mmCIF file with all atom_site columns, C-alpha atoms and ligand atoms in Angstrom:
data_model
loop_
_atom_site.group_PDB
_atom_site.id
_atom_site.type_symbol
_atom_site.label_atom_id
_atom_site.label_alt_id
_atom_site.label_comp_id
_atom_site.label_asym_id
_atom_site.label_entity_id
_atom_site.label_seq_id
_atom_site.pdbx_PDB_ins_code
_atom_site.Cartn_x
_atom_site.Cartn_y
_atom_site.Cartn_z
_atom_site.occupancy
_atom_site.B_iso_or_equiv
_atom_site.pdbx_formal_charge
_atom_site.auth_seq_id
_atom_site.auth_comp_id
_atom_site.auth_asym_id
_atom_site.auth_atom_id
_atom_site.pdbx_PDB_model_num
ATOM   1   C CA . MET D 1 1   ? 37.220 -17.940 7.504  1.00 0.00 ? 911  MET D CA 1
ATOM   2   C CA . SER D 1 2   ? 40.172 -19.473 5.697  1.00 0.00 ? 912  SER D CA 1
ATOM   3   C CA . ALA D 1 3   ? 43.728 -18.240 5.473  1.00 0.00 ? 913  ALA D CA 1
ATOM   4   C CA . THR D 1 4   ? 44.440 -17.309 1.889  1.00 0.00 ? 914  THR D CA 1
ATOM   5   C CA . ALA D 1 5   ? 47.558 -15.210 1.491  1.00 0.00 ? 915  ALA D CA 1
ATOM   6   C CA . GLU D 1 6   ? 50.582 -16.937 0.000  1.00 0.00 ? 916  GLU D CA 1
ATOM   7   C CA . MET D 1 7   ? 53.456 -17.182 2.472  1.00 0.00 ? 917  MET D CA 1
ATOM   8   C CA . PRO D 1 8   ? 56.809 -15.708 1.429  1.00 0.00 ? 918  PRO D CA 1
ATOM   9   C CA . TYR D 1 9   ? 59.673 -18.148 0.788  1.00 0.00 ? 919  TYR D CA 1
ATOM   10  C CA . PHE D 1 10  ? 61.240 -17.559 4.229  1.00 0.00 ? 920  PHE D CA 1
ATOM   11  C CA . ILE D 1 11  ? 58.074 -18.230 6.283  1.00 0.00 ? 921  ILE D CA 1
ATOM   12  C CA . ASN D 1 12  ? 56.659 -21.657 7.121  1.00 0.00 ? 922  ASN D CA 1
ATOM   13  C CA . PRO D 1 13  ? 53.168 -22.541 8.310  1.00 0.00 ? 923  PRO D CA 1
ATOM   14  C CA . SER D 1 14  ? 52.857 -23.229 12.042 1.00 0.00 ? 924  SER D CA 1
ATOM   15  C CA . LYS D 1 15  ? 53.179 -26.687 13.565 1.00 0.00 ? 925  LYS D CA 1
ATOM   16  C CA . ASN D 1 16  ? 51.488 -27.169 16.944 1.00 0.00 ? 926  ASN D CA 1
ATOM   17  C CA . LEU D 1 17  ? 53.269 -29.034 19.772 1.00 0.00 ? 927  LEU D CA 1
ATOM   18  C CA . SER D 1 18  ? 51.957 -31.398 22.447 1.00 0.00 ? 928  SER D CA 1
ATOM   19  C CA . LYS D 1 19  ? 52.104 -30.044 26.007 1.00 0.00 ? 929  LYS D CA 1
ATOM   20  C CA . GLU D 1 20  ? 55.229 -32.121 26.716 1.00 0.00 ? 930  GLU D CA 1
ATOM   21  C CA . GLU D 1 21  ? 56.985 -30.930 23.548 1.00 0.00 ? 931  GLU D CA 1
ATOM   22  C CA . LYS D 1 22  ? 55.989 -27.357 24.277 1.00 0.00 ? 932  LYS D CA 1
ATOM   23  C CA . LEU D 1 23  ? 57.354 -27.477 27.843 1.00 0.00 ? 933  LEU D CA 1
ATOM   24  C CA . GLU D 1 24  ? 60.637 -28.930 26.633 1.00 0.00 ? 934  GLU D CA 1
ATOM   25  C CA . ALA D 1 25  ? 60.959 -26.329 23.860 1.00 0.00 ? 935  ALA D CA 1
ATOM   26  C CA . TYR D 1 26  ? 60.244 -23.435 26.235 1.00 0.00 ? 936  TYR D CA 1
ATOM   27  C CA . GLU D 1 27  ? 62.734 -24.752 28.805 1.00 0.00 ? 937  GLU D CA 1
ATOM   28  C CA . MET D 1 28  ? 65.481 -24.790 26.164 1.00 0.00 ? 938  MET D CA 1
ATOM   29  C CA . ALA D 1 29  ? 64.453 -21.409 24.762 1.00 0.00 ? 939  ALA D CA 1
ATOM   30  C CA . GLU D 1 30  ? 64.340 -19.821 28.208 1.00 0.00 ? 940  GLU D CA 1
ATOM   31  C CA . MET D 1 31  ? 67.842 -21.113 29.024 1.00 0.00 ? 941  MET D CA 1
ATOM   32  C CA . ALA D 1 32  ? 69.175 -19.768 25.709 1.00 0.00 ? 942  ALA D CA 1
ATOM   33  C CA . ILE D 1 33  ? 67.521 -16.372 26.251 1.00 0.00 ? 943  ILE D CA 1
ATOM   34  C CA . ASN D 1 34  ? 68.879 -16.039 29.778 1.00 0.00 ? 944  ASN D CA 1
ATOM   35  C CA . ALA D 1 35  ? 72.367 -17.158 28.748 1.00 0.00 ? 945  ALA D CA 1
ATOM   36  C CA . ASN D 1 36  ? 72.453 -14.597 25.946 1.00 0.00 ? 946  ASN D CA 1
ATOM   37  C CA . LEU D 1 37  ? 70.700 -11.675 27.627 1.00 0.00 ? 947  LEU D CA 1
ATOM   38  C CA . ASP D 1 38  ? 71.371 -11.666 31.346 1.00 0.00 ? 948  ASP D CA 1
ATOM   39  C CA . GLU D 1 39  ? 74.142 -9.094  30.878 1.00 0.00 ? 949  GLU D CA 1
ATOM   40  C CA . ALA D 1 40  ? 72.456 -7.181  28.031 1.00 0.00 ? 950  ALA D CA 1
ATOM   41  C CA . GLN D 1 41  ? 70.965 -3.744  28.650 1.00 0.00 ? 951  GLN D CA 1
ATOM   42  C CA . LEU D 1 42  ? 69.804 -2.386  25.309 1.00 0.00 ? 952  LEU D CA 1
ATOM   43  C CA . MET D 1 43  ? 66.101 -2.723  24.653 1.00 0.00 ? 953  MET D CA 1
ATOM   44  C CA . VAL D 1 44  ? 66.400 -3.380  20.920 1.00 0.00 ? 954  VAL D CA 1
ATOM   45  C CA . MET D 1 45  ? 69.062 -6.036  21.525 1.00 0.00 ? 955  MET D CA 1
ATOM   46  C CA . LYS D 1 46  ? 66.876 -7.835  24.053 1.00 0.00 ? 956  LYS D CA 1
ATOM   47  C CA . MET D 1 47  ? 63.764 -7.658  21.870 1.00 0.00 ? 957  MET D CA 1
ATOM   48  C CA . SER D 1 48  ? 65.480 -8.878  18.705 1.00 0.00 ? 958  SER D CA 1
ATOM   49  C CA . THR D 1 49  ? 67.179 -11.763 20.518 1.00 0.00 ? 959  THR D CA 1
ATOM   50  C CA . ILE D 1 50  ? 64.022 -12.888 22.335 1.00 0.00 ? 960  ILE D CA 1
ATOM   51  C CA . ASN D 1 51  ? 62.161 -12.946 18.986 1.00 0.00 ? 961  ASN D CA 1
ATOM   52  C CA . CYS D 1 52  ? 64.885 -14.960 17.293 1.00 0.00 ? 962  CYS D CA 1
ATOM   53  C CA . ILE D 1 53  ? 65.338 -17.555 20.035 1.00 0.00 ? 963  ILE D CA 1
ATOM   54  C CA . LEU D 1 54  ? 61.623 -18.142 20.628 1.00 0.00 ? 964  LEU D CA 1
ATOM   55  C CA . LYS D 1 55  ? 60.906 -18.441 16.905 1.00 0.00 ? 965  LYS D CA 1
ATOM   56  C CA . THR D 1 56  ? 63.781 -20.916 16.581 1.00 0.00 ? 966  THR D CA 1
ATOM   57  C CA . TYR D 1 57  ? 62.485 -23.250 19.310 1.00 0.00 ? 967  TYR D CA 1
ATOM   58  C CA . LEU D 1 58  ? 58.699 -22.909 18.949 1.00 0.00 ? 968  LEU D CA 1
ATOM   59  C CA . PRO D 1 59  ? 57.524 -24.124 15.510 1.00 0.00 ? 969  PRO D CA 1
ATOM   60  C CA . TYR D 1 60  ? 54.035 -22.630 15.830 1.00 0.00 ? 970  TYR D CA 1
ATOM   61  C CA . TYR D 1 61  ? 55.436 -19.070 16.088 1.00 0.00 ? 971  TYR D CA 1
ATOM   62  C CA . TYR D 1 62  ? 54.342 -17.628 12.729 1.00 0.00 ? 972  TYR D CA 1
ATOM   63  C CA . TRP D 1 63  ? 54.835 -13.950 13.652 1.00 0.00 ? 973  TRP D CA 1
ATOM   64  C CA . VAL D 1 64  ? 56.607 -12.766 16.800 1.00 0.00 ? 974  VAL D CA 1
ATOM   65  C CA . GLY D 1 65  ? 57.440 -9.246  17.834 1.00 0.00 ? 975  GLY D CA 1
ATOM   66  C CA . PHE D 1 66  ? 57.102 -6.176  19.981 1.00 0.00 ? 976  PHE D CA 1
ATOM   67  C CA . TYR D 1 67  ? 54.861 -3.137  19.547 1.00 0.00 ? 977  TYR D CA 1
ATOM   68  C CA . LEU D 1 68  ? 56.358 -0.171  21.407 1.00 0.00 ? 978  LEU D CA 1
ATOM   69  C CA . VAL D 1 69  ? 54.375 2.409   23.355 1.00 0.00 ? 979  VAL D CA 1
ATOM   70  C CA . HIS D 1 70  ? 54.982 5.712   21.565 1.00 0.00 ? 980  HIS D CA 1
ATOM   71  C CA . LYS D 1 71  ? 52.919 8.898   21.859 1.00 0.00 ? 981  LYS D CA 1
ATOM   72  C CA . GLU D 1 72  ? 49.982 7.059   23.472 1.00 0.00 ? 982  GLU D CA 1
ATOM   73  C CA . ALA D 1 73  ? 49.770 4.448   20.710 1.00 0.00 ? 983  ALA D CA 1
ATOM   74  C CA . LEU D 1 74  ? 51.611 1.294   19.648 1.00 0.00 ? 984  LEU D CA 1
ATOM   75  C CA . VAL D 1 75  ? 54.214 1.345   16.887 1.00 0.00 ? 985  VAL D CA 1
ATOM   76  C CA . VAL D 1 76  ? 55.880 -1.694  15.418 1.00 0.00 ? 986  VAL D CA 1
ATOM   77  C CA . GLY D 1 77  ? 59.262 -2.611  16.901 1.00 0.00 ? 987  GLY D CA 1
ATOM   78  C CA . PRO D 1 78  ? 61.601 -5.585  16.415 1.00 0.00 ? 988  PRO D CA 1
ATOM   79  C CA . TYR D 1 79  ? 59.807 -8.591  14.898 1.00 0.00 ? 989  TYR D CA 1
ATOM   80  C CA . GLN D 1 80  ? 60.202 -11.726 12.780 1.00 0.00 ? 990  GLN D CA 1
ATOM   81  C CA . GLY D 1 81  ? 57.525 -12.717 10.297 1.00 0.00 ? 991  GLY D CA 1
ATOM   82  C CA . THR D 1 82  ? 55.520 -11.203 7.487  1.00 0.00 ? 992  THR D CA 1
ATOM   83  C CA . LEU D 1 83  ? 54.954 -7.445  7.251  1.00 0.00 ? 993  LEU D CA 1
ATOM   84  C CA . GLY D 1 84  ? 53.401 -6.171  10.491 1.00 0.00 ? 994  GLY D CA 1
ATOM   85  C CA . CYS D 1 85  ? 50.963 -3.262  10.840 1.00 0.00 ? 995  CYS D CA 1
ATOM   86  C CA . LEU D 1 86  ? 52.934 -0.098  11.628 1.00 0.00 ? 996  LEU D CA 1
ATOM   87  C CA . HIS D 1 87  ? 50.589 1.669   14.055 1.00 0.00 ? 997  HIS D CA 1
ATOM   88  C CA . ILE D 1 88  ? 47.934 0.267   16.388 1.00 0.00 ? 998  ILE D CA 1
ATOM   89  C CA . ASP D 1 89  ? 45.711 2.474   18.539 1.00 0.00 ? 999  ASP D CA 1
ATOM   90  C CA . PHE D 1 90  ? 45.162 1.455   22.150 1.00 0.00 ? 1000 PHE D CA 1
ATOM   91  C CA . SER D 1 91  ? 41.459 1.254   21.254 1.00 0.00 ? 1001 SER D CA 1
ATOM   92  C CA . ARG D 1 92  ? 41.897 -1.502  18.644 1.00 0.00 ? 1002 ARG D CA 1
ATOM   93  C CA . GLY D 1 93  ? 42.944 -5.093  18.255 1.00 0.00 ? 1003 GLY D CA 1
ATOM   94  C CA . VAL D 1 94  ? 44.237 -7.690  20.663 1.00 0.00 ? 1004 VAL D CA 1
ATOM   95  C CA . CYS D 1 95  ? 47.399 -5.617  21.104 1.00 0.00 ? 1005 CYS D CA 1
ATOM   96  C CA . GLY D 1 96  ? 45.382 -2.538  22.054 1.00 0.00 ? 1006 GLY D CA 1
ATOM   97  C CA . LYS D 1 97  ? 43.394 -4.566  24.582 1.00 0.00 ? 1007 LYS D CA 1
ATOM   98  C CA . ALA D 1 98  ? 46.585 -5.939  26.174 1.00 0.00 ? 1008 ALA D CA 1
ATOM   99  C CA . ALA D 1 99  ? 47.901 -2.366  26.440 1.00 0.00 ? 1009 ALA D CA 1
ATOM   100 C CA . ARG D 1 100 ? 44.619 -0.954  27.841 1.00 0.00 ? 1010 ARG D CA 1
ATOM   101 C CA . GLU D 1 101 ? 44.060 -3.704  30.377 1.00 0.00 ? 1011 GLU D CA 1
ATOM   102 C CA . GLN D 1 102 ? 47.786 -4.324  31.000 1.00 0.00 ? 1012 GLN D CA 1
ATOM   103 C CA . LYS D 1 103 ? 46.955 -8.046  31.001 1.00 0.00 ? 1013 LYS D CA 1
ATOM   104 C CA . THR D 1 104 ? 47.872 -11.039 28.845 1.00 0.00 ? 1014 THR D CA 1
ATOM   105 C CA . GLN D 1 105 ? 45.363 -11.840 26.080 1.00 0.00 ? 1015 GLN D CA 1
ATOM   106 C CA . LEU D 1 106 ? 44.947 -15.392 24.744 1.00 0.00 ? 1016 LEU D CA 1
ATOM   107 C CA . VAL D 1 107 ? 42.870 -15.805 21.582 1.00 0.00 ? 1017 VAL D CA 1
ATOM   108 C CA . ASN D 1 108 ? 42.170 -19.312 20.231 1.00 0.00 ? 1018 ASN D CA 1
ATOM   109 C CA . ASP D 1 109 ? 40.492 -18.129 17.032 1.00 0.00 ? 1019 ASP D CA 1
ATOM   110 C CA . VAL D 1 110 ? 41.160 -14.569 15.925 1.00 0.00 ? 1020 VAL D CA 1
ATOM   111 C CA . HIS D 1 111 ? 38.531 -14.780 13.173 1.00 0.00 ? 1021 HIS D CA 1
ATOM   112 C CA . ALA D 1 112 ? 35.813 -15.131 15.826 1.00 0.00 ? 1022 ALA D CA 1
ATOM   113 C CA . LEU D 1 113 ? 36.579 -11.538 16.943 1.00 0.00 ? 1023 LEU D CA 1
ATOM   114 C CA . ALA D 1 114 ? 35.173 -8.378  15.341 1.00 0.00 ? 1024 ALA D CA 1
ATOM   115 C CA . GLN D 1 115 ? 37.620 -7.677  12.520 1.00 0.00 ? 1025 GLN D CA 1
ATOM   116 C CA . GLY D 1 116 ? 39.184 -4.227  12.470 1.00 0.00 ? 1026 GLY D CA 1
ATOM   117 C CA . LYS D 1 117 ? 37.938 -3.547  15.976 1.00 0.00 ? 1027 LYS D CA 1
ATOM   118 C CA . ASP D 1 118 ? 38.791 -6.394  18.363 1.00 0.00 ? 1028 ASP D CA 1
ATOM   119 C CA . HIS D 1 119 ? 41.296 -8.013  15.978 1.00 0.00 ? 1029 HIS D CA 1
ATOM   120 C CA . ILE D 1 120 ? 43.561 -6.448  13.370 1.00 0.00 ? 1030 ILE D CA 1
ATOM   121 C CA . ALA D 1 121 ? 44.571 -8.848  10.608 1.00 0.00 ? 1031 ALA D CA 1
ATOM   122 C CA . CYS D 1 122 ? 48.040 -7.743  9.518  1.00 0.00 ? 1032 CYS D CA 1
ATOM   123 C CA . ASP D 1 123 ? 48.343 -11.146 7.783  1.00 0.00 ? 1033 ASP D CA 1
ATOM   124 C CA . PRO D 1 124 ? 45.240 -13.252 6.996  1.00 0.00 ? 1034 PRO D CA 1
ATOM   125 C CA . ASN D 1 125 ? 47.204 -16.436 7.767  1.00 0.00 ? 1035 ASN D CA 1
ATOM   126 C CA . SER D 1 126 ? 47.164 -15.659 11.497 1.00 0.00 ? 1036 SER D CA 1
ATOM   127 C CA . GLN D 1 127 ? 44.584 -17.785 13.316 1.00 0.00 ? 1037 GLN D CA 1
ATOM   128 C CA . SER D 1 128 ? 45.430 -17.676 17.019 1.00 0.00 ? 1038 SER D CA 1
ATOM   129 C CA . GLU D 1 129 ? 47.407 -15.247 19.109 1.00 0.00 ? 1039 GLU D CA 1
ATOM   130 C CA . ILE D 1 130 ? 48.853 -14.333 22.507 1.00 0.00 ? 1040 ILE D CA 1
ATOM   131 C CA . VAL D 1 131 ? 49.692 -10.755 23.484 1.00 0.00 ? 1041 VAL D CA 1
ATOM   132 C CA . LEU D 1 132 ? 51.441 -9.783  26.733 1.00 0.00 ? 1042 LEU D CA 1
ATOM   133 C CA . PRO D 1 133 ? 52.107 -6.364  28.258 1.00 0.00 ? 1043 PRO D CA 1
ATOM   134 C CA . VAL D 1 134 ? 55.793 -5.483  28.774 1.00 0.00 ? 1044 VAL D CA 1
ATOM   135 C CA . PHE D 1 135 ? 56.739 -3.299  31.751 1.00 0.00 ? 1045 PHE D CA 1
ATOM   136 C CA . ASP D 1 136 ? 59.923 -1.595  32.888 1.00 0.00 ? 1046 ASP D CA 1
ATOM   137 C CA . LYS D 1 137 ? 61.190 -1.696  36.464 1.00 0.00 ? 1047 LYS D CA 1
ATOM   138 C CA . ASN D 1 138 ? 58.812 1.114   37.487 1.00 0.00 ? 1048 ASN D CA 1
ATOM   139 C CA . LYS D 1 139 ? 55.854 -0.904  36.171 1.00 0.00 ? 1049 LYS D CA 1
ATOM   140 C CA . ASN D 1 140 ? 55.400 1.528   33.277 1.00 0.00 ? 1050 ASN D CA 1
ATOM   141 C CA . LEU D 1 141 ? 54.030 -0.127  30.135 1.00 0.00 ? 1051 LEU D CA 1
ATOM   142 C CA . ILE D 1 142 ? 56.768 0.104   27.475 1.00 0.00 ? 1052 ILE D CA 1
ATOM   143 C CA . ALA D 1 143 ? 55.520 -2.373  24.845 1.00 0.00 ? 1053 ALA D CA 1
ATOM   144 C CA . VAL D 1 144 ? 53.324 -5.345  24.102 1.00 0.00 ? 1054 VAL D CA 1
ATOM   145 C CA . PHE D 1 145 ? 54.733 -8.676  22.953 1.00 0.00 ? 1055 PHE D CA 1
ATOM   146 C CA . ASP D 1 146 ? 52.648 -10.343 20.231 1.00 0.00 ? 1056 ASP D CA 1
ATOM   147 C CA . VAL D 1 147 ? 52.873 -13.914 18.916 1.00 0.00 ? 1057 VAL D CA 1
ATOM   148 C CA . ASP D 1 148 ? 50.645 -15.193 16.095 1.00 0.00 ? 1058 ASP D CA 1
ATOM   149 C CA . SER D 1 149 ? 50.182 -18.767 14.841 1.00 0.00 ? 1059 SER D CA 1
ATOM   150 C CA . SER D 1 150 ? 48.805 -19.825 11.462 1.00 0.00 ? 1060 SER D CA 1
ATOM   151 C CA . LEU D 1 151 ? 46.863 -22.560 13.329 1.00 0.00 ? 1061 LEU D CA 1
ATOM   152 C CA . LYS D 1 152 ? 43.995 -22.235 15.795 1.00 0.00 ? 1062 LYS D CA 1
ATOM   153 C CA . ASN D 1 153 ? 44.467 -22.995 19.531 1.00 0.00 ? 1063 ASN D CA 1
ATOM   154 C CA . SER D 1 154 ? 48.263 -22.765 19.545 1.00 0.00 ? 1064 SER D CA 1
ATOM   155 C CA . PHE D 1 155 ? 48.644 -20.826 22.809 1.00 0.00 ? 1065 PHE D CA 1
ATOM   156 C CA . ASP D 1 156 ? 47.725 -21.746 26.371 1.00 0.00 ? 1066 ASP D CA 1
ATOM   157 C CA . GLU D 1 157 ? 48.738 -21.240 29.987 1.00 0.00 ? 1067 GLU D CA 1
ATOM   158 C CA . ILE D 1 158 ? 52.178 -22.768 29.296 1.00 0.00 ? 1068 ILE D CA 1
ATOM   159 C CA . ASP D 1 159 ? 52.981 -20.009 26.791 1.00 0.00 ? 1069 ASP D CA 1
ATOM   160 C CA . GLN D 1 160 ? 51.597 -17.430 29.188 1.00 0.00 ? 1070 GLN D CA 1
ATOM   161 C CA . GLU D 1 161 ? 53.665 -18.649 32.145 1.00 0.00 ? 1071 GLU D CA 1
ATOM   162 C CA . PHE D 1 162 ? 56.990 -18.865 30.273 1.00 0.00 ? 1072 PHE D CA 1
ATOM   163 C CA . LEU D 1 163 ? 56.527 -15.609 28.377 1.00 0.00 ? 1073 LEU D CA 1
ATOM   164 C CA . GLU D 1 164 ? 55.454 -13.628 31.453 1.00 0.00 ? 1074 GLU D CA 1
ATOM   165 C CA . ARG D 1 165 ? 58.547 -14.888 33.296 1.00 0.00 ? 1075 ARG D CA 1
ATOM   166 C CA . ILE D 1 166 ? 60.924 -14.138 30.389 1.00 0.00 ? 1076 ILE D CA 1
ATOM   167 C CA . LEU D 1 167 ? 59.565 -10.614 29.870 1.00 0.00 ? 1077 LEU D CA 1
ATOM   168 C CA . LYS D 1 168 ? 59.661 -9.841  33.607 1.00 0.00 ? 1078 LYS D CA 1
ATOM   169 C CA . ARG D 1 169 ? 63.260 -11.024 33.945 1.00 0.00 ? 1079 ARG D CA 1
ATOM   170 C CA . HIS D 1 170 ? 64.615 -9.065  30.999 1.00 0.00 ? 1080 HIS D CA 1
ATOM   171 C CA . PHE D 1 171 ? 62.579 -5.839  31.078 1.00 0.00 ? 1081 PHE D CA 1
ATOM   172 C CA . GLU D 1 172 ? 61.556 -5.394  34.737 1.00 0.00 ? 1082 GLU D CA 1
ATOM   173 C CA . GLU D 1 173 ? 64.232 -7.044  36.831 1.00 0.00 ? 1083 GLU D CA 1
ATOM   174 C CA . ARG D 1 174 ? 67.377 -6.154  34.878 1.00 0.00 ? 1084 ARG D CA 1
ATOM   175 C CA . ALA D 1 175 ? 68.819 -2.820  33.809 1.00 0.00 ? 1085 ALA D CA 1
ATOM   176 C CA . LEU D 1 176 ? 67.131 -1.535  30.674 1.00 0.00 ? 1086 LEU D CA 1
ATOM   177 C CA . GLN D 1 177 ? 68.658 1.068   28.387 1.00 0.00 ? 1087 GLN D CA 1
ATOM   178 C CA . LYS D 1 178 ? 66.198 2.201   25.747 1.00 0.00 ? 1088 LYS D CA 1
ATOM   179 C CA . GLY D 1 179 ? 67.198 2.779   22.125 1.00 0.00 ? 1089 GLY D CA 1
ATOM   180 C CA . ILE D 1 180 ? 70.115 1.471   20.087 1.00 0.00 ? 1090 ILE D CA 1
ATOM   181 C CA . CYS D 1 181 ? 73.092 3.610   21.064 1.00 0.00 ? 1091 CYS D CA 1
ATOM   182 C CA . ALA D 1 182 ? 74.477 3.326   24.572 1.00 0.00 ? 1092 ALA D CA 1
ATOM   183 C CA . ASN D 1 183 ? 73.859 7.025   25.273 1.00 0.00 ? 1093 ASN D CA 1
ATOM   184 C CA . GLU D 1 184 ? 70.425 7.267   23.677 1.00 0.00 ? 1094 GLU D CA 1
ATOM   185 C CA . VAL D 1 185 ? 67.202 7.608   25.618 1.00 0.00 ? 1095 VAL D CA 1
ATOM   186 C CA . VAL D 1 186 ? 63.986 7.521   23.563 1.00 0.00 ? 1096 VAL D CA 1
HETATM 187 N N1 . SME G 2 .   ? 46.679 -9.132  15.465 1.00 0.00 ? 364  SME G N1 1
HETATM 188 C C1 . SME G 2 .   ? 47.127 -7.993  16.218 1.00 0.00 ? 364  SME G C1 1
HETATM 189 C C2 . SME G 2 .   ? 47.824 -7.001  15.339 1.00 0.00 ? 364  SME G C2 1
HETATM 190 C C3 . SME G 2 .   ? 49.279 -7.218  15.185 1.00 0.00 ? 364  SME G C3 1
HETATM 191 S S1 . SME G 2 .   ? 49.679 -8.429  14.114 1.00 0.00 ? 364  SME G S1 1
HETATM 192 O O1 . SME G 2 .   ? 49.092 -9.669  14.505 1.00 0.00 ? 364  SME G O1 1
HETATM 193 C C4 . SME G 2 .   ? 51.275 -8.558  13.817 1.00 0.00 ? 364  SME G C4 1
HETATM 194 C C5 . SME G 2 .   ? 45.965 -7.335  16.921 1.00 0.00 ? 364  SME G C5 1
HETATM 195 O O2 . SME G 2 .   ? 44.814 -7.684  16.692 1.00 0.00 ? 364  SME G O2 1
HETATM 196 O O3 . SME G 2 .   ? 46.212 -6.445  17.718 1.00 0.00 ? 364  SME G O3 1
#
């Protein structure tokens, strides 16, 4: 299946990296994320900043963002990219599978999956994807983190290792205040 939708002026097609380039980019991104967020506590601040820094350093990140667990489903949270689906049931898509199994999902070719059931195409340009569960310090699932590429085979064990470590550090190991306002708990 080919990608057909025209990309908006502020979105570029993905560019894959060699393993060496990818490692170097993640090392710089991880340092920038830790430097900016180690003292941060607000969930929305952490999510927005992680999206921005990763998308800046990794040129195959076409869509990057968080879906938040809300009323036993996933709702779109902070993201960068084209318009994301607003609601995703736990029973559907790669995001739903990551939430159900509470395990990272790597998909080399999203069009090989059953469309509408095992994969939800918010943007037909997406071709490969990684989705990771996000936990708080009590190991409760609070979100999934989703990255899409407009090329096949963009994600591998390097992405998985760096992203699992980044998410653990900033949502499990450090104080997390949900919401936007300092006194808000959602
Ligand atoms: N592709 C995801 C849906 C979210 S979008 O990619 C932004 C899925 O199958 O769950």
